[in-house]
PDB file of C-alpha atoms in Angstrom:
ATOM      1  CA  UNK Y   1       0.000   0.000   0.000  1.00  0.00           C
ATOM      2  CA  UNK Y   2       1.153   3.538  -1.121  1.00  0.00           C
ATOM      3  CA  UNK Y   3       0.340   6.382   0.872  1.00  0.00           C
ATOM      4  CA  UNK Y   4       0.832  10.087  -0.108  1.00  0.00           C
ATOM      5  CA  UNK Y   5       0.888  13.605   1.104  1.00  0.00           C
ATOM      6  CA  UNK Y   6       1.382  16.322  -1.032  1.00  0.00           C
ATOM      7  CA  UNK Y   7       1.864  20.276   0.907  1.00  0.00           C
ATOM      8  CA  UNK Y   8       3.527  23.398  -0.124  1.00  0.00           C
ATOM      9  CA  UNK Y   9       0.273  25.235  -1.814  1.00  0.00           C
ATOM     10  CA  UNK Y  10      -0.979  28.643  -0.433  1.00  0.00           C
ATOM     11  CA  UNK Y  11      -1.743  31.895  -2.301  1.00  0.00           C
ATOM     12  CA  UNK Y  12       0.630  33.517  -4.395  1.00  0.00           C
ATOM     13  CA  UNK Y  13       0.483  37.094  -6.847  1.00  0.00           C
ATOM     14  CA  UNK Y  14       1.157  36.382 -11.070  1.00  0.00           C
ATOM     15  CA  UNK Y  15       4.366  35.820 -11.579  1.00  0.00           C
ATOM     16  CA  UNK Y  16       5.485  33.929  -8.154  1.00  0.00           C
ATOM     17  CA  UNK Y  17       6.822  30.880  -7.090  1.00  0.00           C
ATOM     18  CA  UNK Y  18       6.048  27.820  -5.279  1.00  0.00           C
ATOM     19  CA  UNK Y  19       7.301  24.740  -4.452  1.00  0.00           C
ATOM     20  CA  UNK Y  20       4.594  21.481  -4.004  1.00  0.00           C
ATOM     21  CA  UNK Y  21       6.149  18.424  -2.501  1.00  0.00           C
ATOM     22  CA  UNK Y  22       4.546  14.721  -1.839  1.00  0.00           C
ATOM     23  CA  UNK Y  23       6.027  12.851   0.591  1.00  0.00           C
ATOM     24  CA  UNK Y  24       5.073   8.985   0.041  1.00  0.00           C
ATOM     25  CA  UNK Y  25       5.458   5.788   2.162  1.00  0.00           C
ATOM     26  CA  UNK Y  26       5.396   2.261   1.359  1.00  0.00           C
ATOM     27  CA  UNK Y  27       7.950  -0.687   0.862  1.00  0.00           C
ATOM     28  CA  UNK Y  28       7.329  -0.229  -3.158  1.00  0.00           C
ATOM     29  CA  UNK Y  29       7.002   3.308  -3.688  1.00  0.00           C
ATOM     30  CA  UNK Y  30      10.276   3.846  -4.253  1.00  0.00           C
ATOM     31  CA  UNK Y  31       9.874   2.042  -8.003  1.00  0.00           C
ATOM     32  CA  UNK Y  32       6.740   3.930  -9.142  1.00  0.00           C
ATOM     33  CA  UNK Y  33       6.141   6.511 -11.218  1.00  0.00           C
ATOM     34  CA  UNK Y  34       5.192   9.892  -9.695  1.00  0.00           C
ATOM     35  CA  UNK Y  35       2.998  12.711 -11.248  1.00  0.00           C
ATOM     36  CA  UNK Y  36       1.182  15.594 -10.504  1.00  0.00           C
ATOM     37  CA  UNK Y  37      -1.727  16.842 -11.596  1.00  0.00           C
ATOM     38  CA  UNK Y  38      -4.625  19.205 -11.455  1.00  0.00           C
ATOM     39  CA  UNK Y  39      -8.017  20.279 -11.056  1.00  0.00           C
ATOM     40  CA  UNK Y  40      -9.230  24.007 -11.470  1.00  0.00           C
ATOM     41  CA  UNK Y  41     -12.696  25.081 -10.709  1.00  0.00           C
ATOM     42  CA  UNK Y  42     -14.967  23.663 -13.313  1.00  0.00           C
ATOM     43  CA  UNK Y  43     -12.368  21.312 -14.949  1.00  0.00           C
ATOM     44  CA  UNK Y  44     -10.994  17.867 -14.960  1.00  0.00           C
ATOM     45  CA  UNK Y  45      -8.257  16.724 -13.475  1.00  0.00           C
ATOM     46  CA  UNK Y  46      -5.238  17.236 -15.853  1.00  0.00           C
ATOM     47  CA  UNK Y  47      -2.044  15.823 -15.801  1.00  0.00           C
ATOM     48  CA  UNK Y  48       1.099  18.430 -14.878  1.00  0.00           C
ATOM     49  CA  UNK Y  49       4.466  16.631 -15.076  1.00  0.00           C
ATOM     50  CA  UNK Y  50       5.729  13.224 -14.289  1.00  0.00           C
ATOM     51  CA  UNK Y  51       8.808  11.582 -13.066  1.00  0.00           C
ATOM     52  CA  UNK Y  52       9.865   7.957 -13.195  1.00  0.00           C
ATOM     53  CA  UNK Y  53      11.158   5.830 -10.304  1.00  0.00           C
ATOM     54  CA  UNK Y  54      15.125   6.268 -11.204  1.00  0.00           C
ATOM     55  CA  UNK Y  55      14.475  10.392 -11.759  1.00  0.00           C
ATOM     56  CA  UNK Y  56      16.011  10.317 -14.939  1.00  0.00           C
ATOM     57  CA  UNK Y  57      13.076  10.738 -16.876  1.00  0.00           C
ATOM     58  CA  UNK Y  58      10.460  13.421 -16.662  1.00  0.00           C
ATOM     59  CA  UNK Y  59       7.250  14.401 -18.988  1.00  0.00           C
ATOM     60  CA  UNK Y  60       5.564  17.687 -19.338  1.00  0.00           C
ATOM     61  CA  UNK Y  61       2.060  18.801 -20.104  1.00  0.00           C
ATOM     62  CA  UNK Y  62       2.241  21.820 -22.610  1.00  0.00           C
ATOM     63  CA  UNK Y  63       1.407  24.386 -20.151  1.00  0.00           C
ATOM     64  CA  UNK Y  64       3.853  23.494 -17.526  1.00  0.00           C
ATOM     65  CA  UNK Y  65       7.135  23.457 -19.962  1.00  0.00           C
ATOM     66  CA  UNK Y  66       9.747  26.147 -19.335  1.00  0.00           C
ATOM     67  CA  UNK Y  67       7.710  27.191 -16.024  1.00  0.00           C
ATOM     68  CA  UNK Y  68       7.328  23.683 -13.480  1.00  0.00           C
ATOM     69  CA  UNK Y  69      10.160  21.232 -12.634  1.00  0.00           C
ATOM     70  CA  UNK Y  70       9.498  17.993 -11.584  1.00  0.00           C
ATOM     71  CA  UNK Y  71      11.810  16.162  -9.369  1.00  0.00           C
ATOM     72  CA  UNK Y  72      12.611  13.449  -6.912  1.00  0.00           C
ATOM     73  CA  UNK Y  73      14.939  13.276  -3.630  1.00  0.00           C
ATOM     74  CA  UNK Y  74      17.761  10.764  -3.841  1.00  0.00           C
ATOM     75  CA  UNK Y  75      15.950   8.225  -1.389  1.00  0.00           C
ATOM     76  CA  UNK Y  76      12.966   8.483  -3.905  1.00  0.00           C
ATOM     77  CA  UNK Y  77      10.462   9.418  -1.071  1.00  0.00           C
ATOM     78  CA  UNK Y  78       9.457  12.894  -1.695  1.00  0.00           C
ATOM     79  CA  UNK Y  79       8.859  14.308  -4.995  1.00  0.00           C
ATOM     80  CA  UNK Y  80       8.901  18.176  -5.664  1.00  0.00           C
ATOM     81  CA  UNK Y  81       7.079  20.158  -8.277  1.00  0.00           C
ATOM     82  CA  UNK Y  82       8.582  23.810  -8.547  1.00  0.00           C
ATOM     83  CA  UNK Y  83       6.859  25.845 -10.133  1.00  0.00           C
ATOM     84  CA  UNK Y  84       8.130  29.154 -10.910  1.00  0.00           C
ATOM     85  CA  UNK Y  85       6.519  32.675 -13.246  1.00  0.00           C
ATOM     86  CA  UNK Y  86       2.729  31.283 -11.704  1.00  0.00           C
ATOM     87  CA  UNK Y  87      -0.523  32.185 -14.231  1.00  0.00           C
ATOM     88  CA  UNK Y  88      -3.743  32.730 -12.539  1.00  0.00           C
ATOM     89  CA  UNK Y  89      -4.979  30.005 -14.875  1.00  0.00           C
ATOM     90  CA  UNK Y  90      -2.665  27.597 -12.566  1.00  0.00           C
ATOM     91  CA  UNK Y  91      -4.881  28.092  -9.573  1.00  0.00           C
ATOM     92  CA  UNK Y  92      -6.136  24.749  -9.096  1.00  0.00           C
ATOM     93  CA  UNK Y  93      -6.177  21.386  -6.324  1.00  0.00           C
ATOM     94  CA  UNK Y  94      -2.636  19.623  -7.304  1.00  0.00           C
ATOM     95  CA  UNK Y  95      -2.472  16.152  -6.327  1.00  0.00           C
ATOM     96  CA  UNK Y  96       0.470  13.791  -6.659  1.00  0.00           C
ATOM     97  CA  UNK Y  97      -0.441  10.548  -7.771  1.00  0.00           C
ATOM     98  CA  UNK Y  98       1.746   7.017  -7.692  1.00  0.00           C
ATOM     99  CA  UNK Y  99       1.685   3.969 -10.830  1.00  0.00           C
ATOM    100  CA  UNK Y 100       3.737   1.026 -11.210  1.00  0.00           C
ATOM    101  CA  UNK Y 101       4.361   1.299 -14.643  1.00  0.00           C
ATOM    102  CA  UNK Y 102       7.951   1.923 -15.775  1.00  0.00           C
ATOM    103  CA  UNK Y 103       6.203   4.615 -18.395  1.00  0.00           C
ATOM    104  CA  UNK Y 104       4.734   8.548 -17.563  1.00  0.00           C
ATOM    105  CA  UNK Y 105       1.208   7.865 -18.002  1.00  0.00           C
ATOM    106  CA  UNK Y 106      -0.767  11.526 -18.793  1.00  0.00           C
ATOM    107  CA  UNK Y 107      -4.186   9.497 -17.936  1.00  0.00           C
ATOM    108  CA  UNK Y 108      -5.181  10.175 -14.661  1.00  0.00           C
ATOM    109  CA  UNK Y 109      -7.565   6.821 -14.510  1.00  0.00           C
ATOM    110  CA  UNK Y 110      -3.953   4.863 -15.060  1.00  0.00           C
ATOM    111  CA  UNK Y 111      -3.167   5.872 -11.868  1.00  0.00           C
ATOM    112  CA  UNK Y 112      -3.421   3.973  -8.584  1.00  0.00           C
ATOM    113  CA  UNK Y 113      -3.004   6.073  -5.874  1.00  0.00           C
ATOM    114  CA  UNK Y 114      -2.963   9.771  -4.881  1.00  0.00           C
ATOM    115  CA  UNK Y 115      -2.793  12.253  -2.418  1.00  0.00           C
ATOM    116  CA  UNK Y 116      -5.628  14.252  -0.690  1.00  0.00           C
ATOM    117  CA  UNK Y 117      -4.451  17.306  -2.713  1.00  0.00           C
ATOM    118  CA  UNK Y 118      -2.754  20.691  -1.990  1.00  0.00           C
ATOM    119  CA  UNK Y 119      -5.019  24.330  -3.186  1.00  0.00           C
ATOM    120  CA  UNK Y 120      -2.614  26.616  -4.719  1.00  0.00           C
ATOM    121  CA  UNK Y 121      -4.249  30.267  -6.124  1.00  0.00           C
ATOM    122  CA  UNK Y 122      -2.522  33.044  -8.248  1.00  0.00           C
ATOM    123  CA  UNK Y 123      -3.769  36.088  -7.893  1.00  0.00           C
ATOM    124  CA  UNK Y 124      -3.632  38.143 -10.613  1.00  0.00           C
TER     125      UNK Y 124
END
């Protein structure tokens, strides 16, 4: 069993920073595959950025590139999404979410477990 926690979200102004991490537990979870994604009012949930287990390979939705870096602590047991020059269309609920699969799935049904999710707003 996987379980995750994701904190670091608050209220920021346009432009702005913040760092989002997801601290996960579990003999296994080291080997997953680690993503974030979101959900703005009104929307469906939409997949952010992704990481695999070893950290060497990461996967971008369109709107994150250039702006959100996804990574992973050497013990694999917190991942970090930074995300930097914030949009007010980036207020959302991020959630981290945890697969077995060697690949960066961008469906969110793929998925196995998540985290109970982290509010961030941008105020513009």
């Amino acid at each position: 069993q996987v379980q995750l926690e994701e904190s670091g979200g608050g209220l920021v102004q346009a432009g702005g920073s913040l760092r989002l991490s997801c601290a996960g537990s579990g003999s296994t979870f080291r080997s997953y595959t680690m993503a974030w994604f979101r959900q703005g009012p009104g929307k469906e949930r939409e997949f952010v950025a992704g990481i695999r287990w070893s950290g060497g390979s990461t996967w971008y939705a369109d709107s994150a590139k250039g702006r959100f870096t996804i990574s992973r602590d050497n013990a694999g047991i917190v991942v970090y999404l930074e995300m930097n020059s914030l949009k007010a269309e980036d207020t959302a609920v991020y959630y981290c979410a945890a697969d077995r699969r060697s690949t960066i799935p961008t469906e969110a049904v793929l998925y196995d477990y998540w985290g109970q999710g982290t509010q961030v707003t941008v105020s513009s």
